[in-house]
Short mmCIF file of C-alpha atoms in Angstrom, two decimals:
data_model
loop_
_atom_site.label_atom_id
_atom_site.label_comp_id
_atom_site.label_asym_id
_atom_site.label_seq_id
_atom_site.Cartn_x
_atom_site.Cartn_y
_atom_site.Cartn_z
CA UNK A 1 130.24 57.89 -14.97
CA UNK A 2 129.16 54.71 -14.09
CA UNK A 3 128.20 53.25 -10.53
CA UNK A 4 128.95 49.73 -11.33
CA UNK A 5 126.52 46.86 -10.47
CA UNK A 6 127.76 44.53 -7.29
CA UNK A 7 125.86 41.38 -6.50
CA UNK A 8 126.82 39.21 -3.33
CA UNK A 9 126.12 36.27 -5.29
CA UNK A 10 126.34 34.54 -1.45
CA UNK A 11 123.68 36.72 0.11
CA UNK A 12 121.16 36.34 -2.97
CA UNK A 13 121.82 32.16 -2.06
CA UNK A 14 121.16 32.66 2.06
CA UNK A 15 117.96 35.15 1.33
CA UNK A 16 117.08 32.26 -1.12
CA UNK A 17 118.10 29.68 1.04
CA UNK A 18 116.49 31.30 4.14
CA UNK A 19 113.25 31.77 1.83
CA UNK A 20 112.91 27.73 1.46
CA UNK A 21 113.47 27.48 4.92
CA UNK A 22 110.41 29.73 6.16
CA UNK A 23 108.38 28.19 3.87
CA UNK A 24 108.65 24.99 5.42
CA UNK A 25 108.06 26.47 8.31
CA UNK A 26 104.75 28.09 7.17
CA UNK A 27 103.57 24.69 5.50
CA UNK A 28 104.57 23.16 8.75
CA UNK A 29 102.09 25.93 10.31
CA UNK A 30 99.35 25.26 7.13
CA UNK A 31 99.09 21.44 8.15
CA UNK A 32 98.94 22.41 12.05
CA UNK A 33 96.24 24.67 11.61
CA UNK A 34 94.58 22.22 9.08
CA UNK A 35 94.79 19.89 11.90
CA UNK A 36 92.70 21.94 15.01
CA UNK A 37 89.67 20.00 15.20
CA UNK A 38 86.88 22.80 15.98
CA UNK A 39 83.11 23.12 15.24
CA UNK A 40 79.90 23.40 16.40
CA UNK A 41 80.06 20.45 18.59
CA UNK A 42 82.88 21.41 20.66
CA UNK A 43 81.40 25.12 21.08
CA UNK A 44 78.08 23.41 22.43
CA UNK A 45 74.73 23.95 22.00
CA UNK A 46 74.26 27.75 22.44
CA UNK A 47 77.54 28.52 20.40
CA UNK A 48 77.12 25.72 17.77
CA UNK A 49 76.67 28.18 14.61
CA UNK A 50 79.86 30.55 15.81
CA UNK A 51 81.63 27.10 16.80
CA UNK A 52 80.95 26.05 12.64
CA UNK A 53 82.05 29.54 11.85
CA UNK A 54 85.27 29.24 14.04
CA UNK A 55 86.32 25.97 12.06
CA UNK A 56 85.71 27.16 8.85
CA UNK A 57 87.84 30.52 9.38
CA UNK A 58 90.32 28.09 10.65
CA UNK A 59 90.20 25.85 7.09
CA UNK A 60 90.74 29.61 5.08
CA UNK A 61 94.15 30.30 7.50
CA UNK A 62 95.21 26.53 6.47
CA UNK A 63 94.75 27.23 2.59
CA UNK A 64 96.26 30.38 3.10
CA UNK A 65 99.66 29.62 5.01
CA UNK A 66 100.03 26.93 2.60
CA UNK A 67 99.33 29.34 -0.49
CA UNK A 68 102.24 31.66 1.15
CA UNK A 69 104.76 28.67 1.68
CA UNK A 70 104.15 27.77 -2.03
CA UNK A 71 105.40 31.38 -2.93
CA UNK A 72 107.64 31.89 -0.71
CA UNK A 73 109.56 28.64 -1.83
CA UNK A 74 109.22 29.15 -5.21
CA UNK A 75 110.75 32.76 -4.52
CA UNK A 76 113.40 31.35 -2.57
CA UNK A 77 114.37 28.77 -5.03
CA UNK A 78 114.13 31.30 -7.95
CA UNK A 79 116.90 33.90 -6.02
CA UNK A 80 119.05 30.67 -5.52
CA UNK A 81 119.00 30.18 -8.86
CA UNK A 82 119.66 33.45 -9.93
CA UNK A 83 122.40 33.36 -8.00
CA UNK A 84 123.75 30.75 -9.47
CA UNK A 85 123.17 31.90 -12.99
CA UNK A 86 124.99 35.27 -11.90
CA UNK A 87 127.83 33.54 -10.90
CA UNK A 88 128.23 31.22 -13.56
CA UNK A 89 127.89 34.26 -16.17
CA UNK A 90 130.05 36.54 -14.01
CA UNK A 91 132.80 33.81 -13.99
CA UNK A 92 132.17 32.86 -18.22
CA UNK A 93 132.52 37.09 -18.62
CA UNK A 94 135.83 36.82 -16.20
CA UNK A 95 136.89 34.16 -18.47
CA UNK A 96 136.68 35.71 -21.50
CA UNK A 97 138.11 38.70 -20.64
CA UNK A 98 140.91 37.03 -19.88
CA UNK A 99 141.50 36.21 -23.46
CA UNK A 100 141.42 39.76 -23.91
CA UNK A 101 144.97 40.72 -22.84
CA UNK A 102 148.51 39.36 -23.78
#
């Protein structure tokens, strides 16, 4: 007895899709956080050393977001084009079946 394998070959390409899109989103994020001008300076005198600190933990969150948008669109690009490849084999299978019967 077999269960049979389904795949929405439309809702692999919107998770995919949707993927690419948050990733902009989070590179979008990665640049504005790369962008927050901080430091020692700006804390003042007494705070100068946690003001430094502050702007380099801000730097690590920048490298970071951007780290997770690279993954997340490469993960959304690959389910697109799995999708794709599904559907193209699905149809070729269809196809060829097809040939199959009188």
């Amino acid at each position: 007895m077999s269960d049979g394998l389904e795949v929405d070959v439309r809702a692999v390409a919107s998770v995919g899709a949707r993927m690419v899109r948050s990733a902009e989103m989070l590179r979008q994020q990665a640049i504005d956080a790369g962008r927050l001008e901080f430091g020692g300076v700006q804390a003042g005198r007494d705070y100068c050393a946690l003001g430094d600190e502050l702007r380099n933990a801000l730097a690590v969150v920048s490298v970071a977001l951007d780290e997770w948008a690279t993954e997340t669109e490469a993960i959304g690009n690959n389910f697109r084009a799995g999708a794709t490849r599904y559907a193209g084999t699905d149809g070729a299978f269809a196809d060829g079946l097809d040939g199959v019967l009188p």
